[in-house]
Amino acid sequence: MPIQRLPNQLINQIAAGEVVERPASVIKELIENAMDAGAKMIEVDAEQGGVRLMKVRDDGCGIPYDELGLALSRHATSKISCLADLETVASMGFRGEALPSISSVSRLELISRTAEAECGWSISTEGQDEQFEPKPATQQIGTTVNVQDLFYNTPARRKFLKTEKTEYGHIETALKRLALGRFDIGFSLRHNQKDIFKLKPANSKSDKEYRIGLVLGSNFIENSVIVDFETAGLHLWGWVGLPTFSRSQADMQFFYVNGRLVRDKLVSHAVRRAYQDVLYHGRQPVFILYLELDPAVVDVNVHPAKLEVRFRDSRLVHDFLYRALYKTLAADRPGMPDESVQDLDTTTIPPVAHSRRMLPAQAPLPLNVAEAIETYGELRDERRPTPPDVVSNKKVEDDDSIPPLGYAVAHLHNIYILSESKNGLVLVDTHAAHERITYQKLKQQNDAEDVLSQPLLLPIRIQVSEKDAELSEGFHNEFKRLGMEVDRSGPETLVIRSIPVLLDGVDPETLLRDVLSDLNQYGESSRIEEVRNQILSSIACHGSVRAHRRLTQMEMNHLLREMETTEFSGQCNHGRPTWVELSKNDLDRFFLRGR
Ligand code: ADP
Ligand code: MG
């Protein structure tokens, strides 16, 4: 076959292969266009899973009469006009591909009216290029796009569509994700003439929470903490689930970069690291996070569906995310206010109610908790502050000197500490709390001391790429600090001479290869630390508790005071909670008091 130019129609259909995978992707593109047009309300109507009809109506700026035809032609966009624009693009679209692609595989009608126009104008296509002749149409200011019979002219694509129910499910998911990205816009969804939901622009706290509840379930807010950090042009805000609210799948993770939902490896890595100390192995955190930064420092043009982004300074972003999340999670300890973290800017996020101290919504992990403490004798310390006189007449709720976890009154079943706090009653799982405190101490000790390194009897020689060998050389001192001695002995050969004493039994070659792969991808690696922490955590678990023994009041109070000053002490090393509080109100409710 000789080389020949493809007809426009076919070019668009080929492009549609990337943009229009299924009805939900059409909805996504149309909603993004409405967002770019400054819409305050976006209404979506679908029939038969979107295959028969999808209609998206917005109250945005509209398209002028003489640009209607252009909107449907390939590579025609109002969003960029030169390379410099692309580099700083802040709109969701910029490739000018969506409308021509969609119109090449469906029957599409575009109706639009600008504020200046006296009426609306409409053009239609039936899967082919036409000389569009706009016709007058009834239309409010804004745009309506009607897409009918998707893939009617591309039977091969149509065959890949799933059942109506499945396709509808995808539409609903797509719409919810978009709605979570823009609280300032209202959304509604109808399917087969039935109202599914209506979301007002969410300016108030309860509207935002309603929206989040719709997507993640209503208990997400109750089991999460607010994040809000800003530094060097980076702003991260949102909600992160408490470790006790983790899941077995990564299906509740939403990360928006300048309003665009992305799945980014760098981001997942930073999040994973921040949770590393509080999540039981294999559990996945839950979060909705918004990263806002100058569009010029993030490249959104790296993925066909724009699902990935590239940060100019990926290390800076990684570090910022990790630190912000770590700080937020570490602050989850008694006495730290639930509703705010450091640097919290309350103008962007409404305060959110956190009743999670009541009963954490989680399935218990299969761990043996029926252990108590024997090794607590060492904690006896006569210099510790003693609790106030039990017969003091001062009312507990008025006494500001009472620490957040209060003073112990009993050791129930040798497992739970009961403590009288300012607000009510605190219950502490002794084993879980002690385990966390021991672990944090072990880590601190380990960080403070020089890491003990142990030479390998037979140094291990491994073959790597030249790039990895260079990388390893560059990190030589870093490795040494962590107790691992790695030398380069040839262009593509590394020799491991020693490993940290604590990591005896770990395969050094696998560890080094994993570290190098991290360094390649993220510019840093926490593998050695992670393995070390796993070991310390297990030492803490076994070292903390031996047998049932009733703790003295002094020992219990000592433990409570330590919890108040220990990072992450809200959870044990496996992500289970260490304490809950029943407020006086809660207790009153049990007895129907004050009704
Ligand atoms: P892109 O969004 O990448 O520019 P599209 O094919 O999605 O490409 O849209 C082409 C152009 O049509 C847009 O640049 C915009 O000018 C116009 N347009 C599309 N949808 C709307 C809308 N809902 N409101 C106003 N203008 C729109
Ligand atoms: Mg677009």
XYZ file of C-alpha atoms and ligand atoms in Angstrom:
623
model
C 0.000 0.000 0.000
C 1.421 3.419 -0.852
C 1.771 6.008 1.857
C -1.377 8.069 2.017
C -2.941 10.677 4.254
C -5.703 9.328 6.449
C -9.070 11.042 6.321
C -9.849 13.327 9.269
C -12.647 11.126 10.430
C -10.317 8.152 10.757
C -7.620 10.230 12.468
C -10.180 11.285 15.043
C -11.386 7.746 15.534
C -7.832 6.614 16.143
C -7.352 9.398 18.677
C -10.664 8.405 20.254
C -9.044 5.068 21.075
C -7.012 6.861 23.723
C -9.508 9.420 24.976
C -12.788 7.549 24.806
C -12.493 4.176 26.404
C -16.090 3.958 27.629
C -19.057 6.200 28.474
C -17.447 7.294 31.744
C -14.478 8.737 29.863
C -16.834 10.848 27.736
C -18.464 12.167 30.905
C -15.060 12.965 32.357
C -13.967 14.948 29.299
C -17.247 16.854 29.086
C -17.210 17.725 32.783
C -13.607 18.878 32.563
C -14.581 21.164 29.697
C -17.392 22.586 31.801
C -14.954 23.145 34.670
C -12.577 24.954 32.344
C -15.481 27.112 31.191
C -15.953 28.364 34.752
C -19.224 26.529 35.406
C -20.769 26.768 38.877
C -23.265 23.976 38.232
C -22.819 20.884 36.070
C -25.732 18.569 35.339
C -25.229 15.077 33.972
C -27.958 12.956 32.503
C -27.317 9.418 31.240
C -29.400 6.653 29.774
C -28.625 2.969 29.531
C -25.239 3.255 31.170
C -24.476 6.249 28.972
C -24.381 4.189 25.800
C -27.691 5.483 24.487
C -27.364 9.014 25.809
C -25.075 11.254 27.794
C -25.962 14.864 28.304
C -23.764 17.316 30.178
C -25.085 20.802 30.805
C -23.143 23.662 32.351
C -23.583 27.343 33.145
C -20.076 28.297 32.061
C -18.935 30.956 29.611
C -20.336 29.262 26.502
C -18.805 29.094 23.018
C -19.191 32.000 20.592
C -21.256 31.360 17.450
C -18.306 31.483 15.066
C -16.158 29.096 17.143
C -18.691 26.287 17.424
C -17.353 24.397 14.419
C -13.781 24.831 15.594
C -14.611 23.286 18.961
C -15.261 20.048 17.095
C -12.122 20.124 14.987
C -8.973 18.406 15.946
C -6.193 20.275 17.757
C -8.364 23.324 18.157
C -8.340 24.705 21.697
C -8.907 28.003 23.431
C -6.682 26.997 26.335
C -3.156 27.312 24.986
C -1.623 28.982 21.988
C 2.110 28.405 22.368
C 4.637 26.192 24.126
C 5.057 28.642 26.976
C 1.321 28.361 27.667
C 1.606 24.585 27.786
C 4.329 24.808 30.383
C 2.150 26.783 32.747
C -1.234 25.352 31.814
C -3.745 25.368 34.664
C -6.837 24.145 32.805
C -7.935 20.518 32.750
C -7.863 20.358 28.947
C -5.335 21.710 26.470
C -4.946 19.185 23.664
C -8.105 20.010 21.718
C -8.816 16.310 21.256
C -11.840 15.414 23.315
C -14.740 16.855 21.328
C -13.509 15.767 17.872
C -12.717 12.301 19.224
C -16.093 11.894 20.900
C -17.937 13.237 17.873
C -16.145 10.790 15.578
C -17.584 7.796 17.446
C -21.070 9.025 18.340
C -23.904 11.311 17.287
C -23.007 14.557 18.961
C -24.901 17.780 19.379
C -23.249 20.888 20.798
C -25.481 23.706 21.973
C -23.993 26.832 23.470
C -24.738 30.411 24.317
C -22.406 33.144 25.516
C -23.493 36.060 27.701
C -23.433 38.370 24.667
C -25.524 36.151 22.381
C -29.253 36.685 22.052
C -29.970 33.004 21.763
C -28.199 29.707 21.799
C -26.744 28.007 18.698
C -26.441 24.340 18.009
C -24.422 22.148 15.685
C -24.629 18.389 15.198
C -22.448 15.688 13.783
C -23.071 12.127 12.959
C -19.648 10.706 13.267
C -18.252 12.610 10.347
C -16.780 15.933 9.320
C -19.359 18.293 8.036
C -19.609 21.897 7.179
C -21.420 22.894 10.335
C -24.357 25.178 9.917
C -25.302 26.446 13.392
C -29.026 26.544 14.054
C -30.690 28.742 16.662
C -31.587 26.831 19.816
C -33.164 27.502 23.182
C -30.356 27.573 25.688
C -29.412 29.378 28.904
C -25.941 30.913 29.063
C -23.573 27.975 29.045
C -23.119 24.792 27.080
C -24.947 21.517 26.620
C -23.332 18.543 24.955
C -25.543 15.678 23.875
C -23.807 12.427 23.015
C -25.948 9.624 21.608
C -25.263 6.048 20.535
C -21.646 5.824 21.544
C -19.540 3.609 19.241
C -22.502 3.093 16.871
C -20.075 3.353 13.951
C -17.180 1.413 15.510
C -18.658 -2.027 16.262
C -15.315 -3.413 17.424
C -15.181 -0.823 20.218
C -18.821 -1.328 21.078
C -18.171 -4.990 21.737
C -15.868 -4.095 24.610
C -18.580 -2.309 26.519
C -19.795 -4.094 29.623
C -23.339 -4.347 30.963
C -25.419 -1.233 31.473
C -24.985 -1.586 35.218
C -21.197 -1.738 34.999
C -20.939 1.203 32.607
C -23.281 3.224 34.770
C -21.130 2.369 37.804
C -18.093 3.792 36.030
C -19.980 6.991 35.245
C -20.990 7.430 38.849
C -17.443 6.829 40.055
C -15.992 9.267 37.517
C -18.462 11.945 38.511
C -17.822 11.507 42.227
C -14.087 11.741 41.741
C -14.450 14.938 39.760
C -16.860 16.327 42.355
C -14.343 15.692 45.126
C -11.774 17.684 43.207
C -13.902 20.837 43.011
C -15.987 21.640 46.079
C -16.867 25.035 44.597
C -18.940 23.509 41.778
C -22.380 21.931 42.123
C -23.092 18.597 40.406
C -26.121 16.500 39.690
C -26.556 13.056 38.201
C -29.605 11.437 36.635
C -29.723 7.948 35.194
C -32.637 6.545 33.205
C -34.767 9.579 34.232
C -34.066 8.983 37.907
C -32.312 11.525 40.136
C -29.266 9.843 41.627
C -27.744 12.759 43.526
C -27.567 16.509 43.649
C -24.604 18.251 45.182
C -24.742 21.952 45.941
C -21.507 23.905 45.688
C -19.902 22.838 48.950
C -18.779 25.915 50.807
C -20.024 24.903 54.202
C -18.417 22.288 56.342
C -21.444 20.022 56.292
C -21.765 20.154 52.487
C -18.116 19.221 52.097
C -18.536 16.396 54.537
C -21.664 15.261 52.765
C -19.736 15.112 49.523
C -16.903 13.173 51.097
C -19.385 10.875 52.788
C -20.960 10.155 49.433
C -17.672 8.988 48.013
C -15.886 7.393 50.947
C -18.729 6.512 53.282
C -19.919 8.535 56.214
C -17.458 7.205 58.743
C -14.418 8.444 56.845
C -14.594 11.920 58.391
C -15.050 10.480 61.871
C -11.935 8.415 61.457
C -9.648 10.929 59.874
C -7.536 13.919 60.735
C -7.105 17.138 58.842
C -3.880 17.900 57.054
C -2.917 21.432 56.156
C 0.653 22.407 55.480
C 2.167 25.105 53.377
C 5.765 25.763 52.547
C 7.917 27.012 49.659
C 5.004 27.355 47.251
C 3.588 23.925 48.087
C 0.244 23.613 49.820
C -1.070 20.254 50.979
C -4.466 19.950 52.579
C -7.178 17.389 53.018
C -8.037 14.480 55.219
C -6.062 11.372 56.070
C -7.631 8.324 57.646
C -6.326 7.169 60.982
C -4.269 3.995 60.782
C -7.088 2.239 62.622
C -9.304 2.965 59.605
C -7.017 1.284 57.078
C -8.133 -1.064 54.327
C -6.863 -4.170 52.603
C -6.956 -2.427 49.211
C -5.729 0.916 47.977
C -9.223 1.797 46.822
C -9.839 4.860 48.954
C -6.923 7.010 48.016
C -7.548 10.289 46.303
C -4.770 12.656 45.453
C -5.501 15.821 43.516
C -2.758 17.938 42.024
C -4.120 21.379 41.217
C -7.608 19.904 41.076
C -6.683 16.942 38.884
C -6.941 13.428 40.283
C -3.692 11.591 39.705
C -2.194 8.228 40.531
C 1.417 8.965 41.098
C 4.153 6.583 42.200
C 6.096 9.286 43.932
C 3.030 10.317 45.901
C 2.151 6.739 46.909
C 5.689 6.204 48.036
C 5.706 9.304 50.221
C 2.373 8.337 51.753
C 3.469 4.770 52.369
C 6.548 6.025 54.162
C 4.566 8.360 56.360
C 2.309 5.505 57.428
C 5.116 2.994 57.636
C 5.234 2.993 61.402
C 1.565 2.811 62.099
C 0.092 0.441 59.559
C 0.073 -3.255 59.952
C 1.875 -4.940 57.094
C -0.165 -4.958 53.893
C -2.856 -2.541 55.118
C -3.625 0.474 52.953
C -4.269 3.976 54.228
C -7.302 6.037 53.257
C -6.954 9.656 52.211
C -8.242 12.616 50.239
C -5.432 15.036 49.646
C -5.060 18.181 47.623
C -1.679 19.424 46.523
C -1.608 22.926 45.151
C 1.475 24.318 43.516
C 2.546 26.607 40.718
C 1.442 24.914 37.448
C 4.836 25.764 36.013
C 6.592 23.276 38.316
C 4.426 20.323 37.380
C 4.128 18.766 33.942
C 0.602 17.504 33.264
C 1.315 16.521 29.684
C 2.975 13.154 30.326
C 0.091 10.678 30.148
C -2.558 10.096 27.452
C -5.381 10.309 29.990
C -3.473 12.826 32.141
C -3.567 10.379 35.054
C 0.057 10.939 35.861
C 2.052 14.085 36.352
C 5.717 14.857 36.609
C 7.074 17.232 39.215
C 10.033 19.362 38.222
C 11.558 18.872 41.664
C 10.289 15.453 42.613
C 12.522 15.142 45.645
C 11.228 18.351 47.127
C 7.624 17.265 46.621
C 8.283 13.793 48.013
C 9.965 15.208 51.048
C 7.251 17.760 51.652
C 4.462 15.187 51.399
C 6.248 12.753 53.644
C 7.008 15.331 56.314
C 3.543 16.856 56.312
C 1.851 13.477 56.642
C 4.330 12.166 59.168
C 3.820 15.220 61.340
C 0.067 14.847 61.112
C 0.115 11.179 62.042
C 2.740 11.549 64.750
C 0.573 14.216 66.347
C -2.130 11.635 66.879
C -1.447 11.163 70.541
C -3.375 12.037 73.658
C -3.395 15.699 74.467
C -2.883 16.844 70.901
C -5.977 18.651 69.673
C -7.844 16.453 67.232
C -8.934 19.208 64.956
C -5.728 20.969 64.190
C -2.174 20.243 63.341
C 0.716 22.616 63.231
C 0.552 25.255 60.523
C -3.134 24.603 60.080
C -4.667 27.280 57.983
C -8.325 27.177 58.890
C -9.364 29.512 56.109
C -9.132 26.778 53.512
C -10.530 23.891 55.495
C -13.541 23.924 57.717
C -13.108 22.348 61.118
C -14.374 18.798 61.093
C -15.911 16.872 63.919
C -13.828 13.978 65.123
C -15.741 11.690 67.339
C -13.401 8.799 66.720
C -12.340 8.668 70.330
C -15.667 6.998 70.886
C -15.544 3.625 69.269
C -13.032 3.233 66.483
C -14.678 1.676 63.444
C -12.390 -1.185 62.674
C -12.314 -4.913 62.729
C -9.913 -6.105 65.395
C -6.724 -7.588 64.048
C -6.167 -11.181 65.000
C -3.611 -10.471 67.688
C -3.422 -11.868 71.134
C -4.197 -8.975 73.410
C -4.962 -11.038 76.425
C -1.482 -10.452 77.709
C -0.533 -8.142 80.496
C 2.579 -6.800 81.985
C 5.273 -8.243 84.062
C 8.215 -6.195 83.037
C 6.635 -3.081 84.358
C 8.533 -3.144 87.588
C 11.314 -1.119 86.018
C 8.905 1.707 85.442
C 8.530 2.326 89.154
C 9.944 5.716 89.717
C 9.235 7.488 92.947
C 10.118 10.875 91.511
C 7.131 10.828 89.155
C 4.372 13.323 89.941
C 1.723 11.681 92.051
C -1.951 11.967 91.198
C -3.935 14.472 93.209
C -5.537 13.415 96.413
C -8.487 11.231 95.512
C -10.672 12.823 98.144
C -9.941 16.360 96.950
C -13.096 18.393 96.673
C -12.062 20.161 93.497
C -14.243 19.110 90.557
C -12.269 17.112 88.035
C -13.740 18.946 85.049
C -12.565 22.294 86.385
C -9.064 21.202 87.186
C -6.730 22.350 84.434
C -3.757 20.592 85.953
C -5.190 17.205 85.034
C -3.220 15.712 82.145
C -5.063 14.663 78.956
C -5.223 10.981 79.867
C -6.129 11.731 83.473
C -5.171 9.654 86.485
C -5.507 5.893 86.723
C -8.150 4.431 88.979
C -7.985 0.722 88.187
C -6.352 -1.966 86.106
C -9.288 -3.891 84.739
C -8.694 -7.625 84.226
C -5.012 -6.762 84.255
C -5.474 -5.582 80.673
C -7.192 -2.211 80.561
C -6.282 0.874 82.512
C -9.306 2.868 83.624
C -8.459 6.477 84.120
C -10.468 9.499 85.206
C -9.859 12.343 82.762
C -11.133 15.864 82.626
C -13.771 14.913 80.073
C -14.807 11.554 81.415
C -13.320 8.086 81.364
C -10.237 6.952 79.478
C -9.607 3.293 78.673
C -6.116 2.215 77.691
C -4.988 -1.101 76.261
C -1.891 -1.578 78.388
C -0.075 -3.929 76.077
C -0.702 -1.895 72.951
C 0.385 1.332 74.605
C 3.480 -0.151 76.144
C 4.475 -1.726 72.858
C 4.328 1.632 71.075
C 6.299 3.405 73.778
C 8.991 0.715 73.777
C 9.213 0.796 69.994
C 9.574 4.568 69.833
C 12.293 4.400 72.491
C 14.171 1.665 70.672
C 14.047 3.687 67.482
C 15.270 6.807 69.212
C 18.145 4.941 70.826
C 19.000 3.378 67.521
C 18.952 6.730 65.737
C 21.106 8.367 68.365
C 23.813 5.749 68.425
C 26.186 4.946 65.641
C 24.707 1.953 63.909
C 26.686 -1.127 64.708
C 27.980 -2.699 61.580
C 29.056 -6.283 61.119
C 31.563 -7.307 58.430
C 30.433 -10.147 56.188
C 32.577 -13.240 56.370
C 32.485 -13.436 52.615
C 31.890 -10.070 50.961
C 29.056 -10.303 48.456
C 29.818 -9.346 44.874
C 26.870 -8.290 42.743
C 26.471 -7.291 39.104
C 24.540 -4.119 38.448
C 24.168 -1.629 35.605
C 26.826 1.039 35.271
C 24.222 3.612 36.234
C 23.392 1.786 39.455
C 27.065 1.360 40.251
C 27.564 5.109 39.951
C 24.468 5.752 41.996
C 25.739 3.489 44.729
C 29.106 5.275 44.748
C 27.315 8.573 45.192
C 25.501 7.230 48.236
C 28.546 5.554 49.765
C 28.585 7.681 52.914
C 24.855 7.489 53.286
C 25.037 3.685 53.218
C 27.855 3.736 55.727
C 25.824 5.851 58.126
C 23.151 3.163 58.033
C 25.702 0.468 58.757
C 26.096 -0.910 55.263
C 29.431 -0.786 53.521
C 29.202 -0.958 49.748
C 32.149 -0.434 47.407
C 32.420 -0.337 43.673
C 34.949 -2.842 42.415
C 34.400 -2.527 38.670
C 32.324 -0.567 36.157
C 29.353 -2.837 36.801
C 30.275 -4.549 40.045
C 29.492 -3.709 43.645
C 30.793 -5.418 46.767
C 28.848 -5.495 50.000
C 31.374 -5.702 52.826
C 29.269 -5.202 55.911
C 25.679 -4.899 57.026
C 24.029 -3.489 60.161
C 24.230 -5.940 63.068
C 20.513 -5.672 63.580
C 19.894 -6.846 60.027
C 21.648 -10.148 60.471
C 19.592 -12.733 58.599
C 18.327 -10.333 55.953
C 19.501 -11.062 52.400
C 21.974 -8.214 51.718
C 21.826 -8.500 47.935
C 18.025 -8.222 47.719
C 18.107 -5.339 50.155
C 20.735 -3.449 48.166
C 18.926 -4.015 44.864
C 15.682 -2.720 46.367
C 17.484 0.297 47.750
C 19.027 1.061 44.358
C 15.684 0.786 42.634
C 14.211 3.258 45.151
C 17.113 5.619 44.648
C 16.538 5.494 40.907
C 12.853 6.226 41.230
C 12.560 8.548 44.182
C 16.083 9.834 44.800
C 15.974 8.333 48.274
C 15.315 5.042 49.981
C 14.032 4.065 53.360
C 14.388 0.315 52.871
C 17.190 -0.193 55.343
C 15.320 1.855 57.910
C 12.099 -0.012 57.167
C 13.688 -3.401 57.681
C 15.354 -2.132 60.833
C 12.034 -0.790 62.090
C 10.305 -4.081 61.437
C 12.890 -5.772 63.586
C 12.651 -3.171 66.334
C 8.886 -3.412 66.242
C 9.020 -7.120 66.774
C 11.502 -6.698 69.619
C 9.150 -4.148 71.158
C 6.204 -6.487 70.809
C 7.915 -9.412 72.447
C 9.875 -7.343 74.886
C 6.984 -5.323 76.221
C 4.762 -7.831 77.845
C 5.178 -11.153 79.519
C 2.377 -12.266 81.786
C -0.666 -11.134 83.654
C 0.197 -8.819 86.454
C -1.807 -6.119 88.061
C -0.075 -2.753 87.703
C 0.200 -0.426 90.632
C -1.367 2.984 90.365
C 2.072 4.538 90.087
C 2.988 2.282 87.168
C -0.258 3.018 85.397
C 0.140 6.764 85.799
C 3.684 6.534 84.561
C 2.495 4.766 81.426
C -0.226 7.380 80.845
C 2.307 10.219 81.141
C 4.624 8.489 78.704
C 1.807 8.080 76.194
C 1.207 11.807 76.340
C 4.717 12.553 75.201
C 5.307 9.726 72.758
C 4.816 10.242 69.029
C 2.217 7.997 67.358
C 1.049 6.765 70.758
C -2.556 6.779 69.530
C -1.830 3.440 67.854
C 0.239 0.401 68.604
C 2.794 -0.752 66.048
C 0.138 -2.775 64.278
C -2.192 0.155 63.821
C -4.623 -0.815 66.559
C -5.781 1.988 68.834
C -4.191 2.250 72.245
C -6.901 4.250 73.996
C -10.459 5.524 73.788
C -12.277 8.115 75.787
C -15.891 8.047 76.908
C -16.947 11.591 77.690
C -19.196 12.459 80.605
C -21.917 13.084 78.037
C -21.447 9.580 76.659
C -21.705 8.154 80.149
C -24.776 10.261 80.922
C -26.376 8.910 77.781
C -25.929 5.334 78.963
C -28.052 6.153 81.985
C -30.509 8.424 80.180
C -29.463 11.243 82.458
C -30.507 14.787 81.690
C -33.363 13.761 79.358
P -9.593 21.061 25.129
O -10.470 20.949 26.317
O -8.353 20.249 25.246
O -9.339 22.471 24.706
P -11.855 19.912 23.737
O -11.956 19.156 22.470
O -12.316 19.227 24.958
O -10.350 20.374 23.895
O -12.665 21.257 23.558
C -12.318 22.139 22.503
C -12.663 23.568 22.829
O -14.073 23.729 22.880
C -12.180 24.042 24.170
O -10.870 24.542 24.086
C -13.183 25.134 24.514
O -12.809 26.357 23.942
C -14.436 24.676 23.829
N -15.356 24.031 24.772
C -15.585 22.700 24.909
N -16.499 22.451 25.852
C -16.872 23.643 26.355
C -17.792 24.064 27.385
N -18.507 23.178 28.090
N -17.914 25.397 27.609
C -17.202 26.302 26.909
N -16.316 25.956 25.953
C -16.144 24.664 25.660
Mg -11.406 19.208 26.925
